[in-house]
PDB file of C-alpha atoms and ligand atoms in Angstrom:
ATOM      1  CA  MET A  25      50.859 -99.036 -42.588  1.00  0.00           C
ATOM      2  CA  SER A  26      53.515 -96.032 -42.297  1.00  0.00           C
ATOM      3  CA  GLY A  27      56.485 -95.462 -44.436  1.00  0.00           C
ATOM      4  CA  VAL A  28      54.926 -98.169 -46.799  1.00  0.00           C
ATOM      5  CA  ARG A  29      53.157 -97.091 -50.237  1.00  0.00           C
ATOM      6  CA  MET A  30      51.619-100.390 -51.250  1.00  0.00           C
ATOM      7  CA  ILE A  31      50.745-100.662 -55.495  1.00  0.00           C
ATOM      8  CA  VAL A  32      48.581-103.379 -56.657  1.00  0.00           C
ATOM      9  CA  LEU A  33      48.807-104.656 -60.091  1.00  0.00           C
ATOM     10  CA  ASP A  34      47.044-107.311 -62.306  1.00  0.00           C
ATOM     11  CA  THR A  35      49.599-109.703 -63.114  1.00  0.00           C
ATOM     12  CA  PRO A  36      53.435-110.589 -61.896  1.00  0.00           C
ATOM     13  CA  GLU A  37      54.418-109.322 -65.010  1.00  0.00           C
ATOM     14  CA  ASP A  38      53.145-105.865 -64.021  1.00  0.00           C
ATOM     15  CA  VAL A  39      54.757-106.151 -61.034  1.00  0.00           C
ATOM     16  CA  GLY A  40      58.076-106.995 -62.782  1.00  0.00           C
ATOM     17  CA  ARG A  41      57.797-103.967 -65.134  1.00  0.00           C
ATOM     18  CA  LEU A  42      56.974-101.611 -62.504  1.00  0.00           C
ATOM     19  CA  ALA A  43      59.690-102.807 -60.357  1.00  0.00           C
ATOM     20  CA  ALA A  44      62.408-102.447 -63.218  1.00  0.00           C
ATOM     21  CA  ASP A  45      60.886 -98.886 -63.534  1.00  0.00           C
ATOM     22  CA  LEU A  46      61.948 -98.019 -60.394  1.00  0.00           C
ATOM     23  CA  PHE A  47      65.312 -99.820 -60.799  1.00  0.00           C
ATOM     24  CA  GLU A  48      65.703 -98.002 -63.865  1.00  0.00           C
ATOM     25  CA  MET A  49      65.633 -94.528 -62.080  1.00  0.00           C
ATOM     26  CA  GLU A  50      67.735 -95.454 -59.400  1.00  0.00           C
ATOM     27  CA  ILE A  51      70.396 -96.399 -61.878  1.00  0.00           C
ATOM     28  CA  ALA A  52      69.992 -93.322 -64.129  1.00  0.00           C
ATOM     29  CA  ALA A  53      70.248 -91.136 -61.049  1.00  0.00           C
ATOM     30  CA  ARG A  54      72.905 -93.277 -59.566  1.00  0.00           C
ATOM     31  CA  PRO A  55      74.866 -94.421 -62.477  1.00  0.00           C
ATOM     32  CA  ALA A  56      77.173 -96.557 -59.636  1.00  0.00           C
ATOM     33  CA  CYS A  57      74.423 -96.829 -56.876  1.00  0.00           C
ATOM     34  CA  VAL A  58      74.415 -99.881 -54.792  1.00  0.00           C
ATOM     35  CA  LEU A  59      71.525-102.427 -55.510  1.00  0.00           C
ATOM     36  CA  GLY A  60      70.433-105.469 -52.597  1.00  0.00           C
ATOM     37  CA  LEU A  61      69.051-108.134 -54.577  1.00  0.00           C
ATOM     38  CA  ALA A  62      66.841-111.189 -53.878  1.00  0.00           C
ATOM     39  CA  THR A  63      66.341-114.673 -55.317  1.00  0.00           C
ATOM     40  CA  GLY A  64      63.009-116.843 -55.226  1.00  0.00           C
ATOM     41  CA  SER A  65      60.552-116.893 -58.356  1.00  0.00           C
ATOM     42  CA  THR A  66      58.858-113.948 -57.383  1.00  0.00           C
ATOM     43  CA  PRO A  67      61.345-111.417 -58.249  1.00  0.00           C
ATOM     44  CA  LEU A  68      61.853-113.274 -62.138  1.00  0.00           C
ATOM     45  CA  PRO A  69      59.732-111.158 -64.392  1.00  0.00           C
ATOM     46  CA  LEU A  70      61.676-108.114 -62.886  1.00  0.00           C
ATOM     47  CA  TYR A  71      65.171-109.402 -63.860  1.00  0.00           C
ATOM     48  CA  ARG A  72      64.117-110.193 -67.235  1.00  0.00           C
ATOM     49  CA  GLU A  73      62.935-106.708 -67.525  1.00  0.00           C
ATOM     50  CA  LEU A  74      66.241-105.632 -66.528  1.00  0.00           C
ATOM     51  CA  VAL A  75      67.836-107.806 -69.030  1.00  0.00           C
ATOM     52  CA  ALA A  76      65.508-106.782 -71.535  1.00  0.00           C
ATOM     53  CA  ARG A  77      66.035-103.033 -70.756  1.00  0.00           C
ATOM     54  CA  ASN A  78      70.120-103.537 -70.773  1.00  0.00           C
ATOM     55  CA  LYS A  79      70.142-105.256 -74.392  1.00  0.00           C
ATOM     56  CA  ALA A  80      67.869-102.087 -75.456  1.00  0.00           C
ATOM     57  CA  GLY A  81      70.593 -99.901 -73.562  1.00  0.00           C
ATOM     58  CA  ARG A  82      67.942 -98.386 -71.176  1.00  0.00           C
ATOM     59  CA  ILE A  83      69.978 -99.616 -68.343  1.00  0.00           C
ATOM     60  CA  ASP A  84      73.688 -99.730 -68.277  1.00  0.00           C
ATOM     61  CA  PHE A  85      75.125-101.919 -65.056  1.00  0.00           C
ATOM     62  CA  SER A  86      78.637-100.678 -65.829  1.00  0.00           C
ATOM     63  CA  ARG A  87      79.100 -98.950 -62.480  1.00  0.00           C
ATOM     64  CA  VAL A  88      76.746-100.750 -60.718  1.00  0.00           C
ATOM     65  CA  ARG A  89      77.616-102.308 -57.363  1.00  0.00           C
ATOM     66  CA  THR A  90      75.334-105.527 -56.112  1.00  0.00           C
ATOM     67  CA  PHE A  91      75.034-107.308 -52.338  1.00  0.00           C
ATOM     68  CA  ASN A  92      72.833-110.413 -52.306  1.00  0.00           C
ATOM     69  CA  LEU A  93      70.463-111.207 -49.638  1.00  0.00           C
ATOM     70  CA  ASP A  94      71.453-114.610 -48.763  1.00  0.00           C
ATOM     71  CA  GLU A  95      73.401-117.931 -50.083  1.00  0.00           C
ATOM     72  CA  TYR A  96      72.834-121.829 -48.830  1.00  0.00           C
ATOM     73  CA  GLU A  97      75.341-122.784 -46.265  1.00  0.00           C
ATOM     74  CA  GLY A  98      77.632-125.427 -47.732  1.00  0.00           C
ATOM     75  CA  LEU A  99      77.070-124.672 -51.328  1.00  0.00           C
ATOM     76  CA  ALA A 100      79.423-123.640 -54.222  1.00  0.00           C
ATOM     77  CA  PRO A 101      79.342-120.653 -56.187  1.00  0.00           C
ATOM     78  CA  ASP A 102      78.364-123.326 -59.439  1.00  0.00           C
ATOM     79  CA  HIS A 103      75.919-125.325 -57.200  1.00  0.00           C
ATOM     80  CA  PRO A 104      73.040-125.647 -59.562  1.00  0.00           C
ATOM     81  CA  GLN A 105      70.421-124.876 -56.289  1.00  0.00           C
ATOM     82  CA  SER A 106      73.375-122.312 -54.863  1.00  0.00           C
ATOM     83  CA  TYR A 107      72.035-118.223 -54.898  1.00  0.00           C
ATOM     84  CA  ARG A 108      75.304-117.217 -56.858  1.00  0.00           C
ATOM     85  CA  ARG A 109      74.396-119.620 -59.683  1.00  0.00           C
ATOM     86  CA  PHE A 110      70.352-118.189 -59.576  1.00  0.00           C
ATOM     87  CA  MET A 111      71.715-114.777 -59.629  1.00  0.00           C
ATOM     88  CA  GLN A 112      74.675-115.687 -62.635  1.00  0.00           C
ATOM     89  CA  GLU A 113      72.018-117.494 -64.757  1.00  0.00           C
ATOM     90  CA  ASN A 114      68.974-115.256 -64.207  1.00  0.00           C
ATOM     91  CA  LEU A 115      70.340-111.477 -64.345  1.00  0.00           C
ATOM     92  CA  PHE A 116      74.183-111.102 -64.403  1.00  0.00           C
ATOM     93  CA  ASP A 117      75.405-113.566 -67.166  1.00  0.00           C
ATOM     94  CA  HIS A 118      72.974-111.559 -69.346  1.00  0.00           C
ATOM     95  CA  ILE A 119      73.793-107.620 -68.293  1.00  0.00           C
ATOM     96  CA  ASN A 120      76.747-105.313 -68.475  1.00  0.00           C
ATOM     97  CA  ILE A 121      77.545-105.414 -64.690  1.00  0.00           C
ATOM     98  CA  ARG A 122      81.430-106.257 -63.670  1.00  0.00           C
ATOM     99  CA  PRO A 123      81.502-109.530 -62.284  1.00  0.00           C
ATOM    100  CA  GLU A 124      83.736-107.806 -59.751  1.00  0.00           C
ATOM    101  CA  ASN A 125      81.018-105.553 -58.554  1.00  0.00           C
ATOM    102  CA  THR A 126      78.730-108.594 -57.540  1.00  0.00           C
ATOM    103  CA  ARG A 127      79.018-110.115 -54.320  1.00  0.00           C
ATOM    104  CA  VAL A 128      76.523-113.009 -52.466  1.00  0.00           C
ATOM    105  CA  PRO A 129      77.569-114.302 -49.522  1.00  0.00           C
ATOM    106  CA  ASP A 130      79.652-117.257 -49.379  1.00  0.00           C
ATOM    107  CA  GLY A 131      78.174-120.671 -49.004  1.00  0.00           C
ATOM    108  CA  LEU A 132      81.730-122.262 -48.165  1.00  0.00           C
ATOM    109  CA  ALA A 133      82.990-119.663 -46.381  1.00  0.00           C
ATOM    110  CA  ALA A 134      86.123-121.558 -44.258  1.00  0.00           C
ATOM    111  CA  ASP A 135      85.459-118.868 -41.338  1.00  0.00           C
ATOM    112  CA  PRO A 136      81.403-117.598 -41.459  1.00  0.00           C
ATOM    113  CA  GLU A 137      81.840-115.246 -38.599  1.00  0.00           C
ATOM    114  CA  ALA A 138      84.686-113.454 -40.673  1.00  0.00           C
ATOM    115  CA  MET A 139      83.183-113.605 -43.535  1.00  0.00           C
ATOM    116  CA  PHE A 140      79.660-111.826 -41.844  1.00  0.00           C
ATOM    117  CA  ALA A 141      81.935-109.326 -40.830  1.00  0.00           C
ATOM    118  CA  GLY A 142      83.307-108.843 -44.325  1.00  0.00           C
ATOM    119  CA  TYR A 143      79.964-108.553 -46.396  1.00  0.00           C
ATOM    120  CA  GLU A 144      78.666-105.645 -43.520  1.00  0.00           C
ATOM    121  CA  ARG A 145      82.473-104.487 -44.149  1.00  0.00           C
ATOM    122  CA  GLU A 146      81.690-104.016 -47.706  1.00  0.00           C
ATOM    123  CA  ILE A 147      78.434-102.917 -48.384  1.00  0.00           C
ATOM    124  CA  GLY A 148      79.469-100.108 -45.700  1.00  0.00           C
ATOM    125  CA  ALA A 149      82.806 -99.147 -47.394  1.00  0.00           C
ATOM    126  CA  CYS A 150      80.144 -98.951 -50.733  1.00  0.00           C
ATOM    127  CA  GLY A 151      78.176 -96.338 -49.004  1.00  0.00           C
ATOM    128  CA  GLY A 152      75.265 -98.392 -48.091  1.00  0.00           C
ATOM    129  CA  ILE A 153      72.474 -99.980 -50.217  1.00  0.00           C
ATOM    130  CA  ASP A 154      70.564 -97.666 -52.018  1.00  0.00           C
ATOM    131  CA  LEU A 155      67.845 -99.985 -53.086  1.00  0.00           C
ATOM    132  CA  GLN A 156      67.311-103.145 -51.520  1.00  0.00           C
ATOM    133  CA  LEU A 157      65.245-105.510 -53.489  1.00  0.00           C
ATOM    134  CA  LEU A 158      62.882-108.221 -51.414  1.00  0.00           C
ATOM    135  CA  GLY A 159      60.604-110.904 -51.594  1.00  0.00           C
ATOM    136  CA  ILE A 160      58.570-112.539 -48.820  1.00  0.00           C
ATOM    137  CA  GLY A 161      58.476-116.181 -47.424  1.00  0.00           C
ATOM    138  CA  HIS A 162      55.079-117.852 -46.563  1.00  0.00           C
ATOM    139  CA  ASP A 163      56.736-117.287 -42.602  1.00  0.00           C
ATOM    140  CA  GLY A 164      57.119-113.474 -43.360  1.00  0.00           C
ATOM    141  CA  HIS A 165      60.836-113.869 -43.736  1.00  0.00           C
ATOM    142  CA  ILE A 166      62.772-111.888 -45.804  1.00  0.00           C
ATOM    143  CA  GLY A 167      66.227-112.711 -47.129  1.00  0.00           C
ATOM    144  CA  PHE A 168      66.656-115.842 -44.807  1.00  0.00           C
ATOM    145  CA  ASN A 169      65.723-114.219 -41.450  1.00  0.00           C
ATOM    146  CA  GLU A 170      63.341-116.518 -40.076  1.00  0.00           C
ATOM    147  CA  PRO A 171      60.762-116.147 -37.554  1.00  0.00           C
ATOM    148  CA  GLY A 172      61.811-115.412 -33.842  1.00  0.00           C
ATOM    149  CA  ASP A 173      62.414-113.493 -30.901  1.00  0.00           C
ATOM    150  CA  PHE A 174      64.534-111.116 -32.370  1.00  0.00           C
ATOM    151  CA  PHE A 175      65.143-109.362 -35.245  1.00  0.00           C
ATOM    152  CA  PRO A 176      68.920-110.302 -35.951  1.00  0.00           C
ATOM    153  CA  PRO A 177      71.485-106.785 -36.955  1.00  0.00           C
ATOM    154  CA  CYS A 178      73.845-108.014 -39.047  1.00  0.00           C
ATOM    155  CA  THR A 179      75.123-110.656 -41.610  1.00  0.00           C
ATOM    156  CA  HIS A 180      74.507-114.160 -39.722  1.00  0.00           C
ATOM    157  CA  ASP A 181      73.678-117.624 -39.949  1.00  0.00           C
ATOM    158  CA  VAL A 182      70.065-119.167 -39.416  1.00  0.00           C
ATOM    159  CA  THR A 183      68.640-123.014 -39.214  1.00  0.00           C
ATOM    160  CA  LEU A 184      65.819-122.977 -42.096  1.00  0.00           C
ATOM    161  CA  THR A 185      62.622-124.084 -41.093  1.00  0.00           C
ATOM    162  CA  ALA A 186      61.067-126.892 -41.805  1.00  0.00           C
ATOM    163  CA  GLN A 187      58.681-124.923 -43.373  1.00  0.00           C
ATOM    164  CA  THR A 188      61.352-123.069 -45.648  1.00  0.00           C
ATOM    165  CA  ARG A 189      62.699-126.238 -46.766  1.00  0.00           C
ATOM    166  CA  GLU A 190      59.461-127.362 -47.789  1.00  0.00           C
ATOM    167  CA  ALA A 191      58.931-124.284 -49.869  1.00  0.00           C
ATOM    168  CA  ASN A 192      62.361-124.134 -51.229  1.00  0.00           C
ATOM    169  CA  LYS A 193      62.701-128.121 -51.957  1.00  0.00           C
ATOM    170  CA  ARG A 194      60.988-127.766 -55.444  1.00  0.00           C
ATOM    171  CA  PHE A 195      64.518-126.240 -56.665  1.00  0.00           C
ATOM    172  CA  PHE A 196      66.499-129.682 -55.346  1.00  0.00           C
ATOM    173  CA  ALA A 197      65.967-133.006 -56.395  1.00  0.00           C
ATOM    174  CA  SER A 198      64.541-133.672 -52.578  1.00  0.00           C
ATOM    175  CA  LEU A 199      63.555-132.623 -49.364  1.00  0.00           C
ATOM    176  CA  ASP A 200      66.994-134.171 -47.952  1.00  0.00           C
ATOM    177  CA  GLU A 201      69.035-132.236 -50.755  1.00  0.00           C
ATOM    178  CA  VAL A 202      68.118-128.749 -49.354  1.00  0.00           C
ATOM    179  CA  PRO A 203      70.426-127.782 -46.695  1.00  0.00           C
ATOM    180  CA  LEU A 204      69.514-127.178 -42.940  1.00  0.00           C
ATOM    181  CA  ARG A 205      70.859-124.116 -43.086  1.00  0.00           C
ATOM    182  CA  ALA A 206      71.652-120.843 -44.603  1.00  0.00           C
ATOM    183  CA  TYR A 207      74.093-117.346 -44.461  1.00  0.00           C
ATOM    184  CA  THR A 208      71.544-114.122 -44.323  1.00  0.00           C
ATOM    185  CA  MET A 209      71.930-110.585 -44.404  1.00  0.00           C
ATOM    186  CA  GLY A 210      70.376-109.503 -41.029  1.00  0.00           C
ATOM    187  CA  VAL A 211      66.891-107.156 -40.715  1.00  0.00           C
ATOM    188  CA  GLY A 212      69.458-104.635 -39.606  1.00  0.00           C
ATOM    189  CA  THR A 213      71.420-104.437 -42.779  1.00  0.00           C
ATOM    190  CA  VAL A 214      67.921-104.532 -44.557  1.00  0.00           C
ATOM    191  CA  MET A 215      66.883-101.930 -42.695  1.00  0.00           C
ATOM    192  CA  ALA A 216      69.358 -99.821 -43.328  1.00  0.00           C
ATOM    193  CA  ALA A 217      68.910 -99.697 -47.373  1.00  0.00           C
ATOM    194  CA  ARG A 218      67.973 -96.054 -48.307  1.00  0.00           C
ATOM    195  CA  LYS A 219      64.624 -97.409 -50.470  1.00  0.00           C
ATOM    196  CA  ILE A 220      63.131-101.062 -50.215  1.00  0.00           C
ATOM    197  CA  VAL A 221      61.268-102.500 -52.886  1.00  0.00           C
ATOM    198  CA  ILE A 222      59.209-105.337 -51.932  1.00  0.00           C
ATOM    199  CA  LEU A 223      57.392-108.012 -54.315  1.00  0.00           C
ATOM    200  CA  ILE A 224      54.553-110.194 -52.928  1.00  0.00           C
ATOM    201  CA  THR A 225      52.768-112.230 -56.109  1.00  0.00           C
ATOM    202  CA  GLY A 226      50.383-115.103 -56.157  1.00  0.00           C
ATOM    203  CA  ALA A 227      47.173-116.121 -53.821  1.00  0.00           C
ATOM    204  CA  ASP A 228      49.242-117.971 -51.593  1.00  0.00           C
ATOM    205  CA  LYS A 229      50.928-114.899 -50.655  1.00  0.00           C
ATOM    206  CA  ALA A 230      47.538-113.000 -49.642  1.00  0.00           C
ATOM    207  CA  ASP A 231      48.166-114.061 -45.725  1.00  0.00           C
ATOM    208  CA  ILE A 232      51.192-113.224 -45.019  1.00  0.00           C
ATOM    209  CA  LEU A 233      50.812-110.132 -46.795  1.00  0.00           C
ATOM    210  CA  GLN A 234      47.903-109.384 -44.620  1.00  0.00           C
ATOM    211  CA  ARG A 235      49.951-110.105 -41.416  1.00  0.00           C
ATOM    212  CA  ALA A 236      52.857-108.401 -42.538  1.00  0.00           C
ATOM    213  CA  PHE A 237      51.832-104.935 -43.232  1.00  0.00           C
ATOM    214  CA  PHE A 238      48.416-104.897 -41.774  1.00  0.00           C
ATOM    215  CA  ALA A 239      48.766-106.159 -38.267  1.00  0.00           C
ATOM    216  CA  PRO A 240      51.658-105.651 -35.251  1.00  0.00           C
ATOM    217  CA  VAL A 241      54.933-105.244 -36.087  1.00  0.00           C
ATOM    218  CA  THR A 242      56.784-108.631 -33.932  1.00  0.00           C
ATOM    219  CA  PRO A 243      59.764-110.953 -35.018  1.00  0.00           C
ATOM    220  CA  GLN A 244      57.217-113.615 -35.117  1.00  0.00           C
ATOM    221  CA  VAL A 245      56.859-112.153 -38.617  1.00  0.00           C
ATOM    222  CA  PRO A 246      60.129-110.345 -39.817  1.00  0.00           C
ATOM    223  CA  ALA A 247      58.652-108.766 -42.733  1.00  0.00           C
ATOM    224  CA  SER A 248      56.562-106.567 -40.298  1.00  0.00           C
ATOM    225  CA  VAL A 249      59.800-104.585 -39.405  1.00  0.00           C
ATOM    226  CA  LEU A 250      59.609-102.910 -42.683  1.00  0.00           C
ATOM    227  CA  GLN A 251      56.096-100.909 -41.350  1.00  0.00           C
ATOM    228  CA  PHE A 252      59.410 -99.179 -39.355  1.00  0.00           C
ATOM    229  CA  HIS A 253      61.283 -97.967 -42.766  1.00  0.00           C
ATOM    230  CA  HIS A 254      60.547 -94.807 -44.411  1.00  0.00           C
ATOM    231  CA  ASP A 255      60.812 -95.469 -47.841  1.00  0.00           C
ATOM    232  CA  VAL A 256      59.229 -99.242 -48.335  1.00  0.00           C
ATOM    233  CA  THR A 257      57.084 -99.712 -51.918  1.00  0.00           C
ATOM    234  CA  LEU A 258      55.314-102.909 -51.683  1.00  0.00           C
ATOM    235  CA  ILE A 259      54.041-103.824 -55.163  1.00  0.00           C
ATOM    236  CA  CYS A 260      51.794-106.762 -55.188  1.00  0.00           C
ATOM    237  CA  ASP A 261      49.601-108.445 -57.832  1.00  0.00           C
ATOM    238  CA  ARG A 262      45.676-108.853 -57.182  1.00  0.00           C
ATOM    239  CA  ALA A 263      45.775-112.141 -56.091  1.00  0.00           C
ATOM    240  CA  ALA A 264      48.002-111.427 -53.219  1.00  0.00           C
ATOM    241  CA  ALA A 265      46.419-108.297 -52.140  1.00  0.00           C
ATOM    242  CA  GLY A 266      43.351-111.119 -51.403  1.00  0.00           C
ATOM    243  CA  ARG A 267      43.199-110.468 -47.937  1.00  0.00           C
TER     244      ARG A 267
HETATM  245  C1  GLP B 247      63.782-118.071 -49.810  1.00  0.00           C
HETATM  246  C2  GLP B 247      64.636-116.701 -50.344  1.00  0.00           C
HETATM  247  C3  GLP B 247      63.911-115.640 -50.118  1.00  0.00           C
HETATM  248  C4  GLP B 247      62.496-115.147 -51.330  1.00  0.00           C
HETATM  249  C5  GLP B 247      61.891-116.607 -50.445  1.00  0.00           C
HETATM  250  C6  GLP B 247      60.265-116.113 -51.410  1.00  0.00           C
HETATM  251  O1  GLP B 247      63.335-118.098 -48.784  1.00  0.00           O
HETATM  252  N1  GLP B 247      65.783-116.700 -49.102  1.00  0.00           N
HETATM  253  O2  GLP B 247      64.651-113.926 -50.058  1.00  0.00           O
HETATM  254  O3  GLP B 247      61.974-114.232 -51.029  1.00  0.00           O
HETATM  255  O4  GLP B 247      62.335-117.394 -50.860  1.00  0.00           O
HETATM  256  O5  GLP B 247      60.525-116.955 -52.259  1.00  0.00           O
HETATM  257  P1  GLP B 247      59.761-117.203 -54.071  1.00  0.00           P
HETATM  258  O6  GLP B 247      59.378-116.027 -54.408  1.00  0.00           O
HETATM  259  O7  GLP B 247      60.370-118.154 -54.693  1.00  0.00           O
HETATM  260  O8  GLP B 247      58.148-116.889 -53.074  1.00  0.00           O
END
């Protein structure tokens, strides 16, 4: 491992608490910081902790801006399975963040290319992402950057792999309802963040943790590129550290 520091804790709740400490420190140091945020089950203990600390007056989100990694193509913001809705329900609706300071790629964009360029421009106009949160897919995807022959530089559209649709079908009524495509920040967008925190929990992620951080960097395992970033904190539980 290179610029990656790995911290192994007992439980997913411990992972959430330590990640919340890092977010709390970042926001205390820069009240108007720019956060990159992620969806999935893994960040839920972190989001619960951020809500609790906001309610307790420990974290003030009033000047914080956020950019989410990704969104399903074709899902409206209020669709029950959209990532915008996920963020509202699990974080934004419960903290004092200004709605206009939260960004999620628009799943209904009439002109996706213009939306991608606009997303990148907005991140740049805010001065770039200070702290980027990541989870990881079983195939090593970050955001929705699936295994491929190169690392996509910018926000773009992707065809989801069968494995990713299968893994995410638990949120939908059936596999057929899982969108075939999605919009995601590029690997380059993620790598431009000043600091990255990646959370990995559960025995089912032990194999991909090993392939991403203890094996050669390859676009076949998109998360492996994080080995080239100068400031990555990988926080995992014992189950995920099993390999
Ligand atoms: C989705 C998201 C990713 C997330 C991954 C893993 O594919 N696009 O950002 O990291 O799921 O989710 P989970 O944490 O539920 O395993």
